[in-house]
PDB file of C-alpha atoms (C1' of nucleotides) in Angstrom:
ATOM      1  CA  UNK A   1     -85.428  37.614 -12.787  1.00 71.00           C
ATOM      2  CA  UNK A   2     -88.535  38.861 -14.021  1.00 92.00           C
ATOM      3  CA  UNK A   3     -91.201  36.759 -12.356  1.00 98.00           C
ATOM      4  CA  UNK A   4     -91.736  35.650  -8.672  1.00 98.00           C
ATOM      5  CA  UNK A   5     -94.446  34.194  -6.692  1.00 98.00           C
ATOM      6  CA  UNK A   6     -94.982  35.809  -3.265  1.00 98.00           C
ATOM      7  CA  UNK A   7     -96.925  34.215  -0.463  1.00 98.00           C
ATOM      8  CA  UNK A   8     -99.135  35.488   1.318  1.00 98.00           C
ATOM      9  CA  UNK A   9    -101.887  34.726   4.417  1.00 97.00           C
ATOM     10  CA  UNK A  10    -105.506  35.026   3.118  1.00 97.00           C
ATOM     11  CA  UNK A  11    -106.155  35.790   6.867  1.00 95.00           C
ATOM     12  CA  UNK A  12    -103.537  39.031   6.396  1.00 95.00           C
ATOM     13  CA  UNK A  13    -104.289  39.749   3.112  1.00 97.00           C
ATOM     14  CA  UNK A  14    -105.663  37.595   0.382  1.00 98.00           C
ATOM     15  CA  UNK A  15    -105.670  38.254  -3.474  1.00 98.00           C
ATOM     16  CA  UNK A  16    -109.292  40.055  -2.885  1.00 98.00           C
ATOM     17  CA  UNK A  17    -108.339  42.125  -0.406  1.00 98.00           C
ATOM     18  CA  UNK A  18    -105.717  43.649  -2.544  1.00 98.00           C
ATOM     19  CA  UNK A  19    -107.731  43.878  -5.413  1.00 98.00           C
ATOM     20  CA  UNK A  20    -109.578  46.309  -2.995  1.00 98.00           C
ATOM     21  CA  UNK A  21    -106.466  48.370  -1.877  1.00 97.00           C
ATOM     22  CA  UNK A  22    -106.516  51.943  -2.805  1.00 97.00           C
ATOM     23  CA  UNK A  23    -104.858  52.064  -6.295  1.00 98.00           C
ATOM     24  CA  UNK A  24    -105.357  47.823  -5.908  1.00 98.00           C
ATOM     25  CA  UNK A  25    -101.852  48.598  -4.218  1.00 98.00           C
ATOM     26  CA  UNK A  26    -100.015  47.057  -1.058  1.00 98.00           C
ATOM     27  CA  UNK A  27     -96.795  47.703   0.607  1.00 98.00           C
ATOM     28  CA  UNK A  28     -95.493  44.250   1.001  1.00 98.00           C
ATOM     29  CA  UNK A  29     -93.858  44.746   4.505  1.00 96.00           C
ATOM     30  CA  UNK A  30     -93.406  42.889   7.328  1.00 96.00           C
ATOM     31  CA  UNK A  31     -91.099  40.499   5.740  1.00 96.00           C
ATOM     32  CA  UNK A  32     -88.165  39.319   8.381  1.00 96.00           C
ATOM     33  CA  UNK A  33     -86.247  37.058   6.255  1.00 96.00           C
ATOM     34  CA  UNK A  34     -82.743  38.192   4.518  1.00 95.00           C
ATOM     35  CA  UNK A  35     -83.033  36.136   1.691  1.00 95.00           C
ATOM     36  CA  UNK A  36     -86.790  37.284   0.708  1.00 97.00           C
ATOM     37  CA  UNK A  37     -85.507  40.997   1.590  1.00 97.00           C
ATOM     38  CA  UNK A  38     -82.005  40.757  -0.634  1.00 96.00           C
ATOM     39  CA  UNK A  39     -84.880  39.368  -4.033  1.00 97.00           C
ATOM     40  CA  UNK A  40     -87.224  42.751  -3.289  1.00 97.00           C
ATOM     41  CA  UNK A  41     -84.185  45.052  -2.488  1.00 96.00           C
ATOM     42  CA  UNK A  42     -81.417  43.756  -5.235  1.00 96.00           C
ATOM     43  CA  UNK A  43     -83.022  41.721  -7.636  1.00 97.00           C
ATOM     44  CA  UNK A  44     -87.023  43.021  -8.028  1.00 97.00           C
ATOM     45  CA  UNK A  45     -87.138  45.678 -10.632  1.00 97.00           C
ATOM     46  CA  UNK A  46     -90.157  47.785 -11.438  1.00 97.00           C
ATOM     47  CA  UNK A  47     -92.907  45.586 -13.783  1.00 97.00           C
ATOM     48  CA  UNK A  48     -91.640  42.242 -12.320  1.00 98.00           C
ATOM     49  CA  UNK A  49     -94.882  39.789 -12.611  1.00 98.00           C
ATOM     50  CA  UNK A  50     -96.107  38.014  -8.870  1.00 98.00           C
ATOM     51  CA  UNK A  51     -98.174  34.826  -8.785  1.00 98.00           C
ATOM     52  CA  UNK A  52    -100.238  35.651  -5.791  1.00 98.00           C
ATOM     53  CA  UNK A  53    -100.080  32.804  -3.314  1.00 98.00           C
ATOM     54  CA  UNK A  54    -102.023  31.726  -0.266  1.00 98.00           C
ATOM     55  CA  UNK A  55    -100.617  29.849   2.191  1.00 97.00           C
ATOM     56  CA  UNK A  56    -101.766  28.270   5.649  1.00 96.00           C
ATOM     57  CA  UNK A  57    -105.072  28.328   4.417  1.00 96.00           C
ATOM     58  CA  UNK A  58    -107.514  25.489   3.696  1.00 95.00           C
ATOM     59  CA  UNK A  59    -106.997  25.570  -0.071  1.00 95.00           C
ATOM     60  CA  UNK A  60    -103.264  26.920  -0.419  1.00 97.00           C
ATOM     61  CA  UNK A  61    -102.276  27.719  -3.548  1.00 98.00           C
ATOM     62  CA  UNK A  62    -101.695  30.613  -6.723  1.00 98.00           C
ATOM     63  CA  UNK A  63    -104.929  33.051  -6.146  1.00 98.00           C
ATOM     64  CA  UNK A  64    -103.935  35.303  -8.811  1.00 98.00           C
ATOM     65  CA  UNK A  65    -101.043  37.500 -10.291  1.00 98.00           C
ATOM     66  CA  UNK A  66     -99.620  40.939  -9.189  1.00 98.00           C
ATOM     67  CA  UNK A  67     -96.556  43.162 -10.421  1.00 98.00           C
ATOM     68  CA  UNK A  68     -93.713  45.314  -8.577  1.00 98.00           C
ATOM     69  CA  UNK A  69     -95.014  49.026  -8.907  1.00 98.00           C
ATOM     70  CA  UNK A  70     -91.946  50.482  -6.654  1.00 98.00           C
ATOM     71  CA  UNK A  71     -88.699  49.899  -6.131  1.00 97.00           C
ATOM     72  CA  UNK A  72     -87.503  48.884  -2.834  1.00 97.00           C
ATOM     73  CA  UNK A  73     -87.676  51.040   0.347  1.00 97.00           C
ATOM     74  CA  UNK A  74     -87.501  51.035   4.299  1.00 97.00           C
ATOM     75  CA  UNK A  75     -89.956  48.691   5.668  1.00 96.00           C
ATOM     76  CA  UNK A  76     -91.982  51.263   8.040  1.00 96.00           C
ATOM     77  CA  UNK A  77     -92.754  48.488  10.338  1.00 95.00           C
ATOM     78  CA  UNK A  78     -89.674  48.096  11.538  1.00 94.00           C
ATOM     79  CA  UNK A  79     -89.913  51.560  13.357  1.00 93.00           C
ATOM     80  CA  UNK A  80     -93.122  50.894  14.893  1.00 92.00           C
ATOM     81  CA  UNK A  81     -92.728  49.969  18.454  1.00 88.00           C
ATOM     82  CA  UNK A  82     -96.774  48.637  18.494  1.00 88.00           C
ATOM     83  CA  UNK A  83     -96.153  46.849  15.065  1.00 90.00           C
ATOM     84  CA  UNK A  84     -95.217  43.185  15.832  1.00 90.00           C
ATOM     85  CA  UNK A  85     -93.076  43.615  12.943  1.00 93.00           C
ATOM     86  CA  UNK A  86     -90.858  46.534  15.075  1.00 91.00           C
ATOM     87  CA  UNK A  87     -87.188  45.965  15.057  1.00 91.00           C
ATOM     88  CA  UNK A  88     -85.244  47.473  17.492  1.00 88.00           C
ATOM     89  CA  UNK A  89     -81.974  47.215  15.983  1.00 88.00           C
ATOM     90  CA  UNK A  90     -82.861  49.370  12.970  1.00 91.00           C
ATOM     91  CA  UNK A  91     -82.684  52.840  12.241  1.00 91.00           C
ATOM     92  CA  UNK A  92     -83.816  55.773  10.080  1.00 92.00           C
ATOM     93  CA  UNK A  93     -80.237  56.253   8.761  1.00 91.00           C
ATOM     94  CA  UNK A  94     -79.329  52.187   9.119  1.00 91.00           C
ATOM     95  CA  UNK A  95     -83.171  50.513   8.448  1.00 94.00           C
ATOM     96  CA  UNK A  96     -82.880  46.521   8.357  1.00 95.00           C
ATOM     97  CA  UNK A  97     -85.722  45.687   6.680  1.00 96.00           C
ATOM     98  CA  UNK A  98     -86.995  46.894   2.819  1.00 97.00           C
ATOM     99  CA  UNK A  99     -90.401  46.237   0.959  1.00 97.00           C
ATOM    100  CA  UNK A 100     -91.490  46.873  -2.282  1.00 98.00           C
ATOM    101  CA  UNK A 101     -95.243  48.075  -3.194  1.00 98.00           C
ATOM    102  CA  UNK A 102     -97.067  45.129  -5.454  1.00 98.00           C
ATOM    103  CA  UNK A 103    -100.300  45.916  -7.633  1.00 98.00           C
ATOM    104  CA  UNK A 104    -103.213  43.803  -8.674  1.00 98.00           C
ATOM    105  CA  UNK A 105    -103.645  42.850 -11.802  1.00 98.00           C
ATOM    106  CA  UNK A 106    -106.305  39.846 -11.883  1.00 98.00           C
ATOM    107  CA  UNK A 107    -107.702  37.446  -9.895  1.00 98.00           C
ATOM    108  CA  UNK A 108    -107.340  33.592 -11.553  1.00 98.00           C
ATOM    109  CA  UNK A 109    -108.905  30.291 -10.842  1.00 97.00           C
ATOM    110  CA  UNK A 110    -107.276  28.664  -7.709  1.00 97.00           C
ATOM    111  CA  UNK A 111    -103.898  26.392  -8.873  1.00 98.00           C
ATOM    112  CA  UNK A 112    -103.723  24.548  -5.859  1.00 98.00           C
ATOM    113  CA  UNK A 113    -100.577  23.408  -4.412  1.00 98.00           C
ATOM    114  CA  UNK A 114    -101.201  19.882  -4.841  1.00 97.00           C
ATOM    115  CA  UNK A 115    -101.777  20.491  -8.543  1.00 97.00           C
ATOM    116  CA  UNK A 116     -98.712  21.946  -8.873  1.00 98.00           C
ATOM    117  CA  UNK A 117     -97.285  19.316  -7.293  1.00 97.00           C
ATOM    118  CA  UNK A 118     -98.855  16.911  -9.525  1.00 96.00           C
ATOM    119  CA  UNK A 119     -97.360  18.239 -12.319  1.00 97.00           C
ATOM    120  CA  UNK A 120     -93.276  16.854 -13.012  1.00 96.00           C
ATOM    121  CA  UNK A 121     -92.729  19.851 -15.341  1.00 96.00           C
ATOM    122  CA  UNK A 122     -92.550  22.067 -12.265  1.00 97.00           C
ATOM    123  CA  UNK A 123     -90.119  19.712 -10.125  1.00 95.00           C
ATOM    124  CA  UNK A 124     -88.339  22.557 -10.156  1.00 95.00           C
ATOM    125  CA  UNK A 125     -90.478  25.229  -8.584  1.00 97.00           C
ATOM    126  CA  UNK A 126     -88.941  26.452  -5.645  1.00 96.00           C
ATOM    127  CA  UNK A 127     -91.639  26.306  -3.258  1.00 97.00           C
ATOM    128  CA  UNK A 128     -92.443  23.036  -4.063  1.00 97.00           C
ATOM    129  CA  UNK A 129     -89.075  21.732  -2.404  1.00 94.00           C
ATOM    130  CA  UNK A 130     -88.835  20.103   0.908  1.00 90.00           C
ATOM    131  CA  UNK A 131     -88.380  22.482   3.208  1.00 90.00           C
ATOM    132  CA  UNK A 132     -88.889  25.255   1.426  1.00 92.00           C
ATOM    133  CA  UNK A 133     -90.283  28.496   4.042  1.00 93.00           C
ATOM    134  CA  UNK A 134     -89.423  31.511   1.899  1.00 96.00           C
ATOM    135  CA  UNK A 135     -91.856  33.916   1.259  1.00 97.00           C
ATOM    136  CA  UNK A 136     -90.508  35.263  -1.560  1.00 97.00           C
ATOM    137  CA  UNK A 137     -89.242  33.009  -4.267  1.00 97.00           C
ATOM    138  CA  UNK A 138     -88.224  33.348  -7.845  1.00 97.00           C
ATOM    139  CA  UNK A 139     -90.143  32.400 -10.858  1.00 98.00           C
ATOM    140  CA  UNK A 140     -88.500  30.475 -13.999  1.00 97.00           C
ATOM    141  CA  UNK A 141     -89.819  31.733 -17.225  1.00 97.00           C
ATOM    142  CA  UNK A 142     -90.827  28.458 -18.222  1.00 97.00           C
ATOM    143  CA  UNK A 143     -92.178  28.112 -14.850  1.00 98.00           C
ATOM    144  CA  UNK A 144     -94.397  30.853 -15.145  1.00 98.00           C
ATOM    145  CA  UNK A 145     -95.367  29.930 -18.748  1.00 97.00           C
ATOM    146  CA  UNK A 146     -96.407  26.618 -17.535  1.00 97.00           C
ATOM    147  CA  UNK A 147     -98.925  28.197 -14.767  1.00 98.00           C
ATOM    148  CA  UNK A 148    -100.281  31.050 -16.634  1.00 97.00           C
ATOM    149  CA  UNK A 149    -101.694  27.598 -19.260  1.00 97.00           C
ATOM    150  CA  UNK A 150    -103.205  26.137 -16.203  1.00 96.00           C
ATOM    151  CA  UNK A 151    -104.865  29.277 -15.527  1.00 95.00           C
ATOM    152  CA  UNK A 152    -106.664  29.116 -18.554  1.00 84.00           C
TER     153      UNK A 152
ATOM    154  C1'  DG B   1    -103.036  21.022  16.981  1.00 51.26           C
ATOM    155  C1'  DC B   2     -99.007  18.500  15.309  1.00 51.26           C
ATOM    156  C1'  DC B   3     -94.602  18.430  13.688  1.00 51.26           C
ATOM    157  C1'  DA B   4     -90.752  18.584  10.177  1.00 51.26           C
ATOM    158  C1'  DA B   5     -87.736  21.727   8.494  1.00 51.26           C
ATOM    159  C1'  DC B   6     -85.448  25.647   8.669  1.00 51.26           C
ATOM    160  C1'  DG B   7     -83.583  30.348  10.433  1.00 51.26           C
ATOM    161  C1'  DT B   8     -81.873  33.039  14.284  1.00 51.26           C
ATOM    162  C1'  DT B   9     -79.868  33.839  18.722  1.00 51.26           C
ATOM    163  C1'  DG B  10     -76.558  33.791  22.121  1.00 51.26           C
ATOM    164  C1'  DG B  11     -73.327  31.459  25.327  1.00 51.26           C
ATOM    165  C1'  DC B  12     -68.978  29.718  25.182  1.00 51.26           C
TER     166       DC B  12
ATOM    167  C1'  DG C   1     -66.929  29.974  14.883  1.00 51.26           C
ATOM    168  C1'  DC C   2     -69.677  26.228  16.883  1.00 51.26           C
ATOM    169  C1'  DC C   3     -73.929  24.515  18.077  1.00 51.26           C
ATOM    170  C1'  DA C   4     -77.890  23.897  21.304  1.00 51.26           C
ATOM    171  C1'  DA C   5     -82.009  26.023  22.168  1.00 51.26           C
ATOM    172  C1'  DC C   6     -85.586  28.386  20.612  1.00 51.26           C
ATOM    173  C1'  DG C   7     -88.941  30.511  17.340  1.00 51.26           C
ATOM    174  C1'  DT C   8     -91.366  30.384  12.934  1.00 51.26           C
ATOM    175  C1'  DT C   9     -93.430  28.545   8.766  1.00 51.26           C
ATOM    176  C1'  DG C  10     -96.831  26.106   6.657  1.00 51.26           C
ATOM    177  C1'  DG C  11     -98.943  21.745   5.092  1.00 51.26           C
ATOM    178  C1'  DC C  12    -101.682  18.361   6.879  1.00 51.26           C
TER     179       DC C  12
END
DNA sequence: GCCAACGTTGGC
DNA sequence: GCCAACGTTGGC
């Protein structure tokens, strides 16, 4: 699975705000969902392409595109009693929680949510079914394809 | 701020 | 192992 989209709070950190990361580069931690941790910790893999997405914003949607510059490792939040993220059940030698680090690589035009939902192509686009919460989804090639030509 | 949908927790 | 209660996500 070589693409994925990744959402993420413009309020935490938005597609600029990585762009101005030292080395344009983020640990993505603080993510408390097992599904979203199994995709960074079994199935990312070094190079993996991220749409960028903002979400609970006023204009949610894909900001831009990052990729998967490390492979996955202990979530350091999760052994920070002051971190909201701290879990108490994990351990050094037994850590719960895993991140990988994800790089900018540009900033696109906003593809709004509603215009992907406009679009029947991308029915299939996991974050565009009912329900859907995960943070961390993963991409189709065709998918991707399909967004990248809306990009422009 | 509302609320639908979903995930997690914990008593039994 | 069930399931009610609770917490969170995220669009609107």
């Amino acid at each position: 699975m070589p693409y994925w989209l990744m959402k993420s709070e413009p309020d935490e950190v938005s597609i600029d705000d990585l762009a101005g990361m030292p080395e344009k580069t983020i640990a993505w931690f603080g993510v408390r969902n097992y599904q979203a941790r199994n995709y960074m910790r079994d199935s990312m893999k070094l190079g993996d392409e991220v749409f960028f997405y903002h979400s609970s914003c006023p204009e949610p949607g894909i900001a831009g595109i990052a990729k998967v510059v490390s492979d996955a490792y202990p979530d350091e939040s999760q052994f920070d009693k002051k971190s909201k993220y701290f879990e108490p059940a994990a351990t050094r030698e037994n850590p719960r929680w895993f991140n990988v680090d994800v790089q900018f690589v540009k900033k696109t035009r906003l593809v709004s949510l509603q215009e992907l939902r406009d679009d029947p192509k991308l029915e299939s686009l996991i974050i565009l079914k009912r329900g859907n919460r995960l943070s961390i989804t993963p991409v189709t090639p065709a998918e991707w394809k399909l967004i990248l030509k809306k990009m422009g």
